[in-house]
Amino acid sequence: MKIAVDAMGGDNAPQVVVEGIERARDEWKDLEFTLYGKETEIKKYLKNDQRITIVQTDEQILGTDEPVKAIRSKKDASMVLAAKSVKDGENDALFSLGNTGALLAAGIFIVGRIKQVSRPALMPTLPAENSSLGVNMLDVGANAEAKPAYLQQWAVMGSIYAHDVKKIDQPRVALLNNGTEYDKGDTLHKEAYQLLKSTEGINFIGNIESGDILAGKADVIVTDGFTGNAALKATEGTATILLHQLKDALLNNGIFTKMGAAIVAPSLKGMRKMFDTSQAGGAVLLGLKSPVIKAHGAADSRTVYYTVKQIYDMLANDTINKANKYFEKMSAEK
Amino acid sequence: MKIAVDAMGGDNAPQVVVEGIERARDEWKDLEFTLYGKETEIKKYLKNDQRITIVQTDEQILGTDEPVKAIRSKKDASMVLAAKSVKDGENDALFSLGNTGALLAAGIFIVGRIKQVSRPALMPTLPAENSSLGVNMLDVGANAEAKPAYLQQWAVMGSIYAHDVKKIDQPRVALLNNGTEYDKGDTLHKEAYQLLKSTEGINFIGNIESGDILAGKADVIVTDGFTGNAALKATEGTATILLHQLKDALLNNGIFTKMGAAIVAPSLKGMRKMFDTSQAGGAVLLGLKSPVIKAHGAADSRTVYYTVKQIYDMLANDTINKANKYFEKMSAEK
């Protein structure tokens, strides 16, 4: 199993990438890595090159680059060359901490989508109250427009993923909607509900409202990319503002409050832990011929390590091929 | 200025309703109230009936009732009779703490919409970091489907409201979208952007992402009801879960932590204050011939008082008529 790594993506590249990859390399003996990036930079942090190959690249896609344009014009960028190696069969999966939009473009235009999948979808893991496994939500923004059939495909792929990687026997799949009753929503979501209800092989539990995304009521939440993007960002934005306010209240209200803050700090760590989903790895771009995974730009080496674990689980379980076979069977039956 | 009050709606009706109305009555001498509900129940809490008339009603719409059906079958419900009094010109505004869907239905089918407004929209006030005025967002769920022209009308009405009630000179109006660049979004939002950009009389500042809803970057956020509903509920759900986790961390981690919690408690109150939008009143159903306002079912008498203030400001400023005139002028120019 060979993983192509864009070593130059992310805020702390290539250091955290190299550190995380080395830890993962030591753990899983059947993994090989190819790191695409500046060789001198990578070698600064690389302790030993066992099962790690470096491919020198001279260009780099920045966070500010326009995604599709960057993929097309920066042909020697680390992300582009890593993606090409997957397309060419040299590697089995693509991993980057870089520009999300560019990785989506590299996934779709270079790695390529599964023939029967209409639109690939982006799926992160969000924290869930009372569950360390978190909840997977897709699509959160790879597509601005959606059709009921897309949502059905995403439900199938999300369910296979939750089974293989999160080891959930019959993942609970829910549809993000504006009410829990079956007849809620606009035309898209009403039709998607009916389609999901009749989809074989998934455990569809009905509609879920976005107030319950973090409540642990579902393992996989299916949504169109526009609504999913809004719900994800509202969740992240609210958590960020609240935690910021909390920190401010505890630390900027005089020495007495600060002392109290020191006392409660260990207990607040448990709370922070719920919102730490780094053990779940990165966001997966599902619907492509190979696993393409994006970890957060601010990810540390621990997250890089867990993202490799996530890719390992997808490769070892042949997760992509299972979806592939499901859709082949589905289209043969039509 | 006469306000029709559904005294039986909400979790703590009619007590909090009566208490809040009496406080408001004592404050604004030019207000008169008609309370629709069980006379014996209302009289239990009413201290003096100056400028307060009670209309005895025998039926009541419950939170579990199917909205449109309830409005049609429970013809003697407090909410329905209050709405009819507004339609008949006996009262100038409708106020309820009851079933949101039923109030929407009563507003649309009984009070009636402004002729030029295609679809009324529901607009609550959300908290905003660094602004006690909060942010108004519409539509958050009165409509599952939307067209660009609806969003334009909502922007105009939201802007007039923010001017009249929140005393903001040129309210910043933003479009909720999946990116800040002008060309972001699905077809609906791309078209809405162009329409808003060319709308006279509003201060359109461009797109806003849902991660910034609470950030105080806009005074009015315009969105289709499906996305708005998802973003609102995600915001509320995240805040609820985080505050619950915080409480749990502080109070269920032994006596030592509890002591620390007692020390930091006064500082945390400031944080809670940011999320307390009761001074903004209730959610407005904009696009109707008269103000129709819904306060939260769990609202206390303080919120009831502030919601009356909100209605007072709308009536005193002739907010509804301003929108009416804007749309009449707009359609005359076409």
XYZ file of C-alpha atoms in Angstrom:
668
model
C 0.000 0.000 0.000
C 1.525 3.227 -1.236
C 0.505 6.708 -0.209
C 1.367 9.852 -2.173
C 1.880 12.722 0.216
C 1.839 16.416 -0.703
C 4.519 17.371 1.811
C 4.283 21.111 1.128
C 0.607 21.736 1.975
C -0.546 23.231 5.274
C 0.603 25.917 7.686
C 3.461 23.936 9.214
C 4.716 21.975 6.206
C 6.794 20.034 5.752
C 7.698 19.584 9.438
C 4.386 18.225 10.834
C 3.892 16.165 7.673
C 7.285 14.465 7.975
C 6.889 13.844 11.719
C 3.416 12.372 11.360
C 4.399 10.221 8.394
C 7.435 8.802 10.229
C 5.285 7.860 13.213
C 2.776 6.160 10.911
C 5.567 4.420 8.951
C 6.885 2.950 12.208
C 3.412 1.697 13.110
C 2.215 0.089 9.852
C 4.962 -1.979 8.261
C 3.026 -2.583 5.030
C 2.829 1.101 4.159
C 5.126 2.953 1.769
C 5.199 6.713 1.297
C 6.261 9.054 -1.440
C 6.692 12.616 -0.264
C 6.346 15.307 -2.924
C 8.086 18.547 -2.032
C 11.346 20.379 -1.532
C 13.906 17.700 -0.789
C 16.182 19.925 1.305
C 13.268 21.071 3.429
C 11.925 17.549 3.928
C 15.339 16.175 4.818
C 15.664 18.769 7.587
C 13.014 16.873 9.551
C 13.307 13.325 8.221
C 14.979 11.026 10.751
C 15.183 7.917 8.577
C 14.045 7.239 5.035
C 12.896 3.652 5.481
C 9.876 3.118 3.143
C 9.881 6.856 2.429
C 10.805 8.162 -1.026
C 11.189 11.854 -1.738
C 10.265 13.308 -5.106
C 11.687 16.796 -5.513
C 9.116 19.365 -6.681
C 9.767 22.989 -7.451
C 6.313 24.506 -7.380
C 3.707 24.793 -4.693
C -0.014 25.566 -4.603
C -0.814 28.300 -2.100
C -3.902 28.683 0.045
C -4.737 31.831 -1.871
C -4.481 30.263 -5.349
C -7.603 29.902 -7.463
C -8.080 26.095 -7.325
C -8.800 24.953 -10.881
C -6.410 27.480 -12.380
C -3.643 26.460 -9.988
C -4.014 22.764 -10.835
C -3.768 23.549 -14.539
C -0.964 26.080 -14.473
C 1.306 24.783 -11.718
C 2.032 21.461 -13.360
C 5.061 20.783 -11.180
C 3.421 21.572 -7.878
C 3.770 18.950 -5.142
C 0.012 18.391 -5.024
C -0.307 17.994 -8.787
C 2.590 15.549 -9.101
C 1.326 13.543 -6.123
C -2.112 13.355 -7.758
C -0.599 12.254 -11.082
C 1.289 9.439 -9.388
C -2.038 8.120 -8.094
C -3.660 8.419 -11.497
C -0.711 6.549 -13.034
C -1.015 3.719 -10.510
C 2.324 4.437 -8.835
C 0.506 5.218 -5.598
C -2.795 4.084 -4.080
C -3.965 7.182 -2.221
C -3.436 10.954 -2.124
C -2.948 12.926 1.072
C -2.593 16.700 1.437
C -2.934 19.434 4.047
C -3.071 22.086 1.328
C -5.656 24.214 -0.478
C -9.007 22.360 -0.216
C -10.413 23.623 -3.486
C -7.225 22.708 -5.345
C -7.266 19.212 -3.846
C -10.896 18.814 -4.943
C -9.862 19.879 -8.439
C -6.820 17.582 -8.418
C -9.020 14.717 -7.210
C -11.687 15.228 -9.846
C -9.535 16.215 -12.838
C -6.367 14.176 -12.205
C -7.231 11.144 -10.033
C -10.683 10.911 -11.638
C -14.079 9.855 -10.387
C -15.678 6.424 -10.219
C -17.599 6.028 -13.477
C -21.010 5.547 -11.854
C -20.655 8.349 -9.344
C -22.170 11.565 -10.715
C -20.437 13.945 -8.309
C -17.711 13.367 -5.725
C -18.496 14.747 -2.259
C -16.394 16.147 0.550
C -16.888 14.411 3.904
C -15.330 15.587 7.191
C -15.836 14.050 10.612
C -17.588 16.306 13.116
C -17.608 15.774 16.875
C -20.578 13.997 18.394
C -21.804 14.310 21.945
C -21.433 10.947 23.702
C -19.523 9.303 20.842
C -15.798 9.331 20.261
C -16.432 8.188 16.677
C -17.942 11.502 15.682
C -20.344 11.945 12.789
C -19.561 12.036 9.074
C -21.329 14.628 6.979
C -21.350 14.821 3.180
C -21.400 16.819 0.960
C -20.087 19.906 2.753
C -19.228 21.922 -0.304
C -17.674 20.043 -3.218
C -20.889 20.813 -5.113
C -23.061 23.940 -4.979
C -25.954 22.224 -6.759
C -27.318 18.752 -6.080
C -29.881 16.223 -7.302
C -31.626 13.527 -5.245
C -29.584 10.824 -7.016
C -26.334 12.451 -5.880
C -27.479 12.342 -2.280
C -28.296 8.665 -2.672
C -24.780 7.920 -3.922
C -23.254 9.932 -1.103
C -25.343 7.999 1.426
C -24.034 4.700 0.067
C -20.403 5.832 0.057
C -20.649 7.429 3.508
C -22.197 4.274 4.884
C -19.497 1.999 3.440
C -16.861 4.365 4.837
C -18.377 4.383 8.344
C -18.513 0.600 8.233
C -14.945 0.092 7.067
C -13.091 2.874 8.846
C -15.197 3.536 11.919
C -16.120 -0.134 12.353
C -19.825 0.581 12.757
C -21.893 -2.451 11.877
C -24.952 -0.751 10.408
C -24.193 2.955 10.259
C -27.243 5.145 10.875
C -27.686 7.334 7.802
C -29.801 10.491 8.137
C -30.849 13.216 5.710
C -30.238 16.810 6.799
C -33.593 18.545 6.451
C -35.653 21.412 7.869
C -37.844 19.108 9.963
C -37.896 15.494 11.083
C -41.201 14.460 9.462
C -40.922 12.513 6.176
C -42.674 15.189 4.105
C -40.423 18.072 5.167
C -38.143 20.088 2.941
C -37.994 21.491 -0.536
C -38.465 19.334 -3.636
C -34.847 18.149 -3.608
C -35.020 16.897 -0.037
C -38.486 15.386 -0.333
C -37.326 13.367 -3.332
C -34.045 12.489 -1.665
C -35.960 11.173 1.351
C -38.005 8.803 -0.822
C -34.921 7.663 -2.693
C -32.929 7.020 0.486
C -35.861 5.133 1.991
C -35.755 2.663 -0.875
C -31.968 2.366 -1.122
C -30.739 -1.138 -0.438
C -27.817 -1.755 1.836
C -28.045 1.380 3.952
C -29.663 1.903 7.342
C -31.648 5.064 6.616
C -33.127 6.482 9.827
C -34.932 9.484 8.291
C -34.492 13.245 8.543
C -32.294 15.071 11.008
C -32.305 18.809 11.727
C -29.066 20.730 11.870
C -29.568 21.428 15.567
C -28.829 17.724 16.076
C -25.697 17.387 13.930
C -23.462 17.131 17.015
C -26.009 15.202 19.090
C -24.771 11.752 18.080
C -28.120 10.676 16.624
C -26.642 9.589 13.277
C -23.337 8.168 12.036
C -23.595 9.593 8.523
C -25.477 12.762 7.604
C -26.261 13.284 3.936
C -26.865 16.789 2.625
C -26.571 18.840 -0.528
C -23.252 20.710 -0.630
C -24.789 24.150 -0.242
C -26.767 23.394 2.912
C -23.997 21.148 4.258
C -21.484 23.931 3.829
C -23.752 26.393 5.652
C -24.451 23.964 8.502
C -20.782 22.994 8.885
C -19.563 26.582 8.923
C -22.334 27.687 11.299
C -21.311 24.874 13.651
C -17.621 25.739 13.450
C -18.248 29.480 13.675
C -20.468 29.184 16.732
C -18.014 26.887 18.510
C -15.106 29.208 17.713
C -16.905 32.311 18.962
C -18.171 30.565 22.097
C -14.784 29.127 23.019
C -13.194 32.491 22.332
C -15.715 34.188 24.614
C -15.097 31.534 27.251
C -11.351 32.039 27.141
C -11.812 35.790 27.267
C -14.200 35.552 30.225
C -11.776 33.355 32.161
C -8.528 35.138 31.426
C -9.427 38.821 31.080
C -11.460 39.387 34.213
C -8.793 40.003 36.809
C -6.504 37.853 38.873
C -9.258 36.313 41.005
C -11.086 34.908 37.977
C -7.759 33.751 36.552
C -7.150 31.746 39.715
C -10.588 30.182 39.383
C -9.793 29.442 35.748
C -6.659 27.588 36.792
C -8.775 25.440 39.106
C -11.379 24.535 36.468
C -8.891 24.155 33.603
C -8.433 20.351 33.929
C -12.200 19.852 33.762
C -12.500 22.063 30.712
C -9.983 19.846 28.943
C -12.584 17.077 28.765
C -14.875 19.506 27.010
C -12.169 20.471 24.556
C -11.603 16.775 23.953
C -15.119 16.348 22.604
C -14.373 18.938 19.942
C -11.064 17.372 19.028
C -11.726 15.136 16.052
C -8.087 14.692 15.034
C -8.278 10.949 15.769
C -10.805 10.693 12.947
C -8.197 11.966 10.467
C -9.041 14.307 7.617
C -11.904 15.030 5.263
C -12.389 12.435 2.521
C -13.243 13.248 -1.067
C -15.536 10.314 -1.823
C -16.442 9.161 -5.317
C -12.933 9.073 -6.737
C -11.007 6.065 -8.024
C -8.594 6.252 -5.078
C -8.762 7.669 -1.545
C -8.068 11.413 -1.572
C -7.830 12.901 1.889
C -7.483 16.471 3.073
C -6.274 17.212 6.591
C -6.720 20.676 8.095
C -4.082 23.230 7.161
C -3.384 23.817 10.848
C -3.108 20.071 11.571
C -0.297 18.851 13.822
C 1.799 15.692 13.393
C -0.693 13.754 15.520
C -3.480 14.526 13.029
C -1.177 13.575 10.143
C -0.545 10.229 11.868
C -4.269 9.584 12.377
C -5.044 10.588 8.798
C -2.595 7.929 7.598
C -4.423 5.447 9.845
C -7.662 6.525 8.168
C -6.168 6.002 4.687
C -4.748 2.676 5.819
C -8.225 1.528 6.900
C -9.708 2.588 3.566
C -7.012 0.757 1.604
C -6.990 -2.378 3.762
C -10.782 -2.681 3.511
C -10.895 -1.870 -0.183
C -13.511 0.774 0.657
C -13.428 2.479 -2.726
C -13.907 -0.748 -4.625
C -16.890 -1.689 -2.489
C -18.627 1.506 -3.530
C -17.548 0.863 -7.087
C -19.103 -2.612 -7.043
C -22.281 -1.340 -5.393
C -22.808 1.189 -8.173
C -21.902 -1.299 -10.907
C -24.497 -3.724 -9.547
C -27.025 -0.895 -9.214
C -26.563 0.239 -12.795
C -26.643 -3.369 -14.072
C -30.011 -3.876 -12.360
C -31.524 -0.826 -14.029
C -51.845 51.671 18.795
C -53.596 48.439 19.612
C -51.911 45.065 20.013
C -53.745 41.736 19.839
C -52.108 39.274 22.199
C -52.517 35.502 22.096
C -52.356 35.092 25.873
C -52.461 31.285 25.797
C -49.336 30.556 23.715
C -46.004 29.502 25.206
C -44.808 27.295 28.025
C -45.693 29.644 30.858
C -48.877 31.207 29.539
C -50.730 33.200 30.517
C -48.615 34.253 33.526
C -45.481 35.580 31.758
C -47.647 37.112 29.038
C -49.783 39.055 31.510
C -46.777 40.186 33.555
C -44.831 41.354 30.513
C -47.856 43.133 29.014
C -48.573 44.977 32.253
C -44.997 46.210 32.470
C -45.171 47.397 28.842
C -48.569 49.004 29.397
C -47.138 51.014 32.291
C -44.248 52.167 30.105
C -45.977 53.191 26.860
C -49.118 55.186 27.564
C -50.274 55.167 23.941
C -50.559 51.381 23.765
C -53.740 49.376 24.212
C -53.886 45.586 24.484
C -56.492 42.951 23.851
C -55.651 39.645 25.457
C -57.234 36.563 23.838
C -57.513 33.605 26.195
C -59.173 32.084 29.224
C -60.489 35.010 31.221
C -60.315 33.278 34.614
C -56.696 32.245 33.980
C -55.668 35.707 32.786
C -57.378 37.439 35.723
C -55.354 35.308 38.147
C -52.253 37.282 37.161
C -53.662 40.626 35.999
C -53.044 43.376 38.558
C -55.017 46.145 36.833
C -56.937 46.201 33.587
C -56.075 49.741 32.505
C -55.856 49.711 28.664
C -56.157 45.914 28.726
C -59.245 44.197 27.363
C -59.789 40.467 27.721
C -61.576 38.466 25.048
C -62.621 35.067 26.344
C -61.588 32.195 24.045
C -62.365 28.521 24.568
C -59.903 26.812 22.257
C -56.148 26.761 22.115
C -53.567 25.758 19.518
C -50.994 23.391 20.954
C -47.311 23.131 20.095
C -47.975 19.675 18.672
C -50.846 20.736 16.384
C -50.368 20.567 12.629
C -50.197 24.314 11.816
C -52.447 24.876 8.805
C -54.998 22.321 9.972
C -55.114 23.861 13.448
C -55.745 27.342 12.082
C -58.609 26.044 9.947
C -60.274 23.739 12.455
C -59.796 25.589 15.747
C -61.714 28.682 14.737
C -62.156 29.864 18.312
C -58.545 29.468 19.373
C -56.924 32.481 21.042
C -54.363 32.788 18.221
C -56.988 32.610 15.466
C -59.325 35.171 17.060
C -56.399 37.499 17.768
C -55.338 37.219 14.115
C -58.905 37.915 12.917
C -59.071 41.073 15.022
C -55.979 42.341 13.193
C -57.436 41.457 9.804
C -60.662 43.262 10.736
C -58.791 46.406 11.727
C -59.686 46.159 15.417
C -56.025 45.745 16.294
C -52.789 46.879 14.651
C -50.408 44.004 15.439
C -50.426 40.337 16.458
C -48.230 38.883 19.192
C -47.953 35.242 20.238
C -45.597 32.908 22.092
C -47.368 29.875 20.596
C -46.854 27.341 17.794
C -44.545 29.003 15.217
C -45.974 27.169 12.216
C -49.525 28.015 13.249
C -48.614 31.689 13.699
C -47.056 31.661 10.215
C -50.274 30.173 8.854
C -52.434 32.646 10.811
C -50.270 35.502 9.544
C -50.419 34.423 5.921
C -54.023 33.159 5.707
C -55.776 35.471 8.177
C -53.787 38.721 8.513
C -52.719 38.498 4.849
C -49.613 39.498 2.994
C -48.637 42.796 1.406
C -49.824 42.589 -2.202
C -46.389 43.079 -3.775
C -44.560 40.686 -1.457
C -44.355 37.232 -2.994
C -43.568 35.351 0.210
C -43.470 36.482 3.842
C -40.287 35.576 5.704
C -39.483 34.751 9.315
C -36.792 36.930 10.861
C -35.297 36.371 14.332
C -32.507 38.368 15.953
C -29.315 36.396 16.610
C -26.547 37.469 18.946
C -23.551 39.252 17.454
C -20.080 39.404 18.893
C -19.238 43.010 19.816
C -22.744 44.326 19.139
C -25.646 44.463 21.538
C -27.982 45.010 18.579
C -27.503 41.490 17.295
C -28.024 40.451 13.691
C -31.317 39.873 11.883
C -31.525 36.882 9.572
C -34.334 36.116 7.136
C -35.829 33.832 5.941
C -35.147 31.139 8.547
C -37.877 28.735 7.494
C -41.185 30.267 6.487
C -40.408 29.007 2.953
C -38.675 25.806 1.869
C -38.190 27.039 -1.691
C -36.999 30.470 -2.763
C -36.388 32.618 -5.832
C -33.890 35.481 -6.198
C -36.737 38.014 -6.226
C -37.944 36.781 -2.824
C -34.514 37.360 -1.345
C -34.518 40.871 -2.762
C -37.826 41.653 -1.073
C -36.592 40.202 2.195
C -33.462 42.330 2.014
C -35.564 45.475 1.609
C -37.904 44.607 4.476
C -35.063 43.514 6.763
C -33.217 46.731 6.044
C -36.240 48.929 6.790
C -36.789 46.978 10.004
C -33.169 47.379 11.152
C -33.415 51.099 10.435
C -36.689 51.665 12.260
C -36.393 49.298 15.198
C -32.658 48.971 15.721
C -31.970 52.598 14.784
C -29.173 51.692 12.378
C -28.654 54.432 9.823
C -27.612 52.327 6.827
C -27.981 48.685 7.858
C -25.341 46.423 6.302
C -27.193 43.781 4.297
C -25.325 40.576 3.401
C -26.259 37.465 1.438
C -25.613 34.111 3.150
C -23.538 32.122 0.674
C -20.919 29.372 0.479
C -18.056 31.800 -0.096
C -17.436 35.537 0.028
C -16.506 36.098 -3.640
C -19.261 37.537 -5.866
C -19.465 34.471 -8.110
C -19.989 31.927 -5.312
C -23.027 29.772 -4.766
C -25.637 27.879 -6.708
C -27.765 29.519 -9.395
C -30.212 30.925 -6.845
C -27.527 32.675 -4.842
C -25.555 33.900 -7.844
C -28.689 35.522 -9.227
C -29.688 36.858 -5.825
C -26.258 38.479 -5.503
C -26.666 40.359 -8.781
C -30.198 41.415 -7.873
C -29.180 42.652 -4.419
C -26.253 44.552 -5.884
C -28.628 46.558 -8.059
C -31.334 47.068 -5.437
C -31.872 50.721 -4.597
C -32.161 51.873 -1.015
C -30.226 49.064 0.647
C -26.597 48.942 1.728
C -25.607 45.578 0.238
C -22.142 44.550 1.433
C -21.863 41.250 -0.461
C -21.730 37.605 0.578
C -21.234 36.313 4.094
C -20.434 32.732 5.106
C -22.364 31.077 7.901
C -19.222 30.904 10.029
C -19.575 34.682 10.363
C -23.268 34.905 11.254
C -22.463 35.777 14.883
C -19.365 37.811 14.054
C -21.166 41.146 13.809
C -20.113 41.766 10.198
C -23.652 42.447 8.964
C -26.850 43.868 10.415
C -29.211 41.935 8.154
C -28.436 38.549 6.613
C -30.615 37.433 3.724
C -30.952 33.733 2.951
C -33.355 31.248 1.426
C -35.515 29.629 4.101
C -33.982 26.183 3.731
C -30.380 27.282 4.200
C -31.364 29.874 6.794
C -33.158 27.221 8.794
C -30.125 24.919 8.662
C -27.705 27.692 9.633
C -29.910 28.953 12.471
C -30.454 25.509 13.947
C -26.770 24.584 13.592
C -25.875 27.777 15.455
C -28.416 27.140 18.213
C -27.585 23.440 18.452
C -23.856 24.042 18.735
C -24.309 26.744 21.375
C -26.666 24.532 23.375
C -24.334 21.530 23.310
C -21.259 23.631 24.138
C -22.915 25.425 27.042
C -24.251 22.115 28.296
C -20.762 20.610 28.138
C -19.367 23.662 29.903
C -21.912 23.402 32.718
C -21.256 19.700 33.016
C -17.484 20.225 33.112
C -17.782 22.835 35.843
C -20.356 21.195 38.081
C -19.773 17.457 37.741
C -16.044 17.231 38.326
C -15.818 17.190 42.087
C -15.926 19.786 44.816
C -12.625 21.429 43.877
C -13.784 22.246 40.355
C -17.114 23.402 41.747
C -15.276 25.897 43.931
C -13.376 27.156 40.916
C -16.683 27.392 39.043
C -18.103 29.596 41.787
C -15.120 31.906 41.388
C -15.429 32.225 37.576
C -19.242 32.336 37.529
C -19.575 36.155 37.514
C -17.227 36.376 34.527
C -19.166 33.704 32.659
C -22.310 35.793 33.047
C -20.907 38.324 30.597
C -20.519 35.504 28.117
C -24.090 34.373 28.684
C -25.180 37.979 28.174
C -23.861 37.948 24.618
C -26.173 35.050 23.833
C -29.158 36.667 25.473
C -31.109 38.371 22.701
C -34.312 38.897 24.697
C -33.894 42.675 24.477
C -34.328 42.334 20.713
C -37.820 40.894 21.236
C -39.236 38.097 19.106
C -39.045 36.846 15.538
C -40.943 38.975 13.024
C -42.983 37.589 10.158
C -42.231 40.220 7.543
C -44.301 40.785 4.419
C -47.714 40.880 6.105
C -50.156 43.797 6.266
C -49.527 44.219 9.999
C -46.700 43.308 12.383
C -46.927 39.657 13.423
C -44.402 38.716 16.077
C -43.506 35.397 17.632
C -41.643 35.260 20.931
C -39.997 32.022 22.063
C -42.282 29.527 23.786
C -39.958 29.555 26.800
C -39.834 33.369 26.927
C -40.123 35.100 30.306
C -42.041 38.285 31.135
C -38.932 40.347 30.377
C -38.869 39.033 26.787
C -42.607 39.706 26.495
C -41.984 43.290 27.599
C -39.179 43.751 25.057
C -41.258 42.206 22.299
C -43.949 44.801 22.952
C -41.227 47.462 22.693
C -40.253 45.935 19.342
C -43.871 46.039 18.119
C -44.199 49.597 19.433
C -41.174 50.654 17.371
C -42.592 49.025 14.242
C -45.979 50.728 14.712
C -44.584 54.119 15.681
C -42.277 54.128 12.647
C -44.904 52.780 10.277
C -42.363 50.138 9.261
C -44.831 47.954 7.373
C -46.137 50.834 5.297
C -42.625 51.868 4.336
C -42.043 48.458 2.820
C -45.451 48.638 1.199
C -44.611 51.977 -0.422
C -41.196 50.743 -1.534
C -42.738 47.793 -3.359
C -45.541 49.916 -4.842
C -42.952 52.315 -6.242
C -40.857 49.402 -7.484
C -43.758 47.789 -9.329
C -44.883 51.160 -10.744
C -41.409 51.686 -12.216
C -41.408 48.329 -13.961
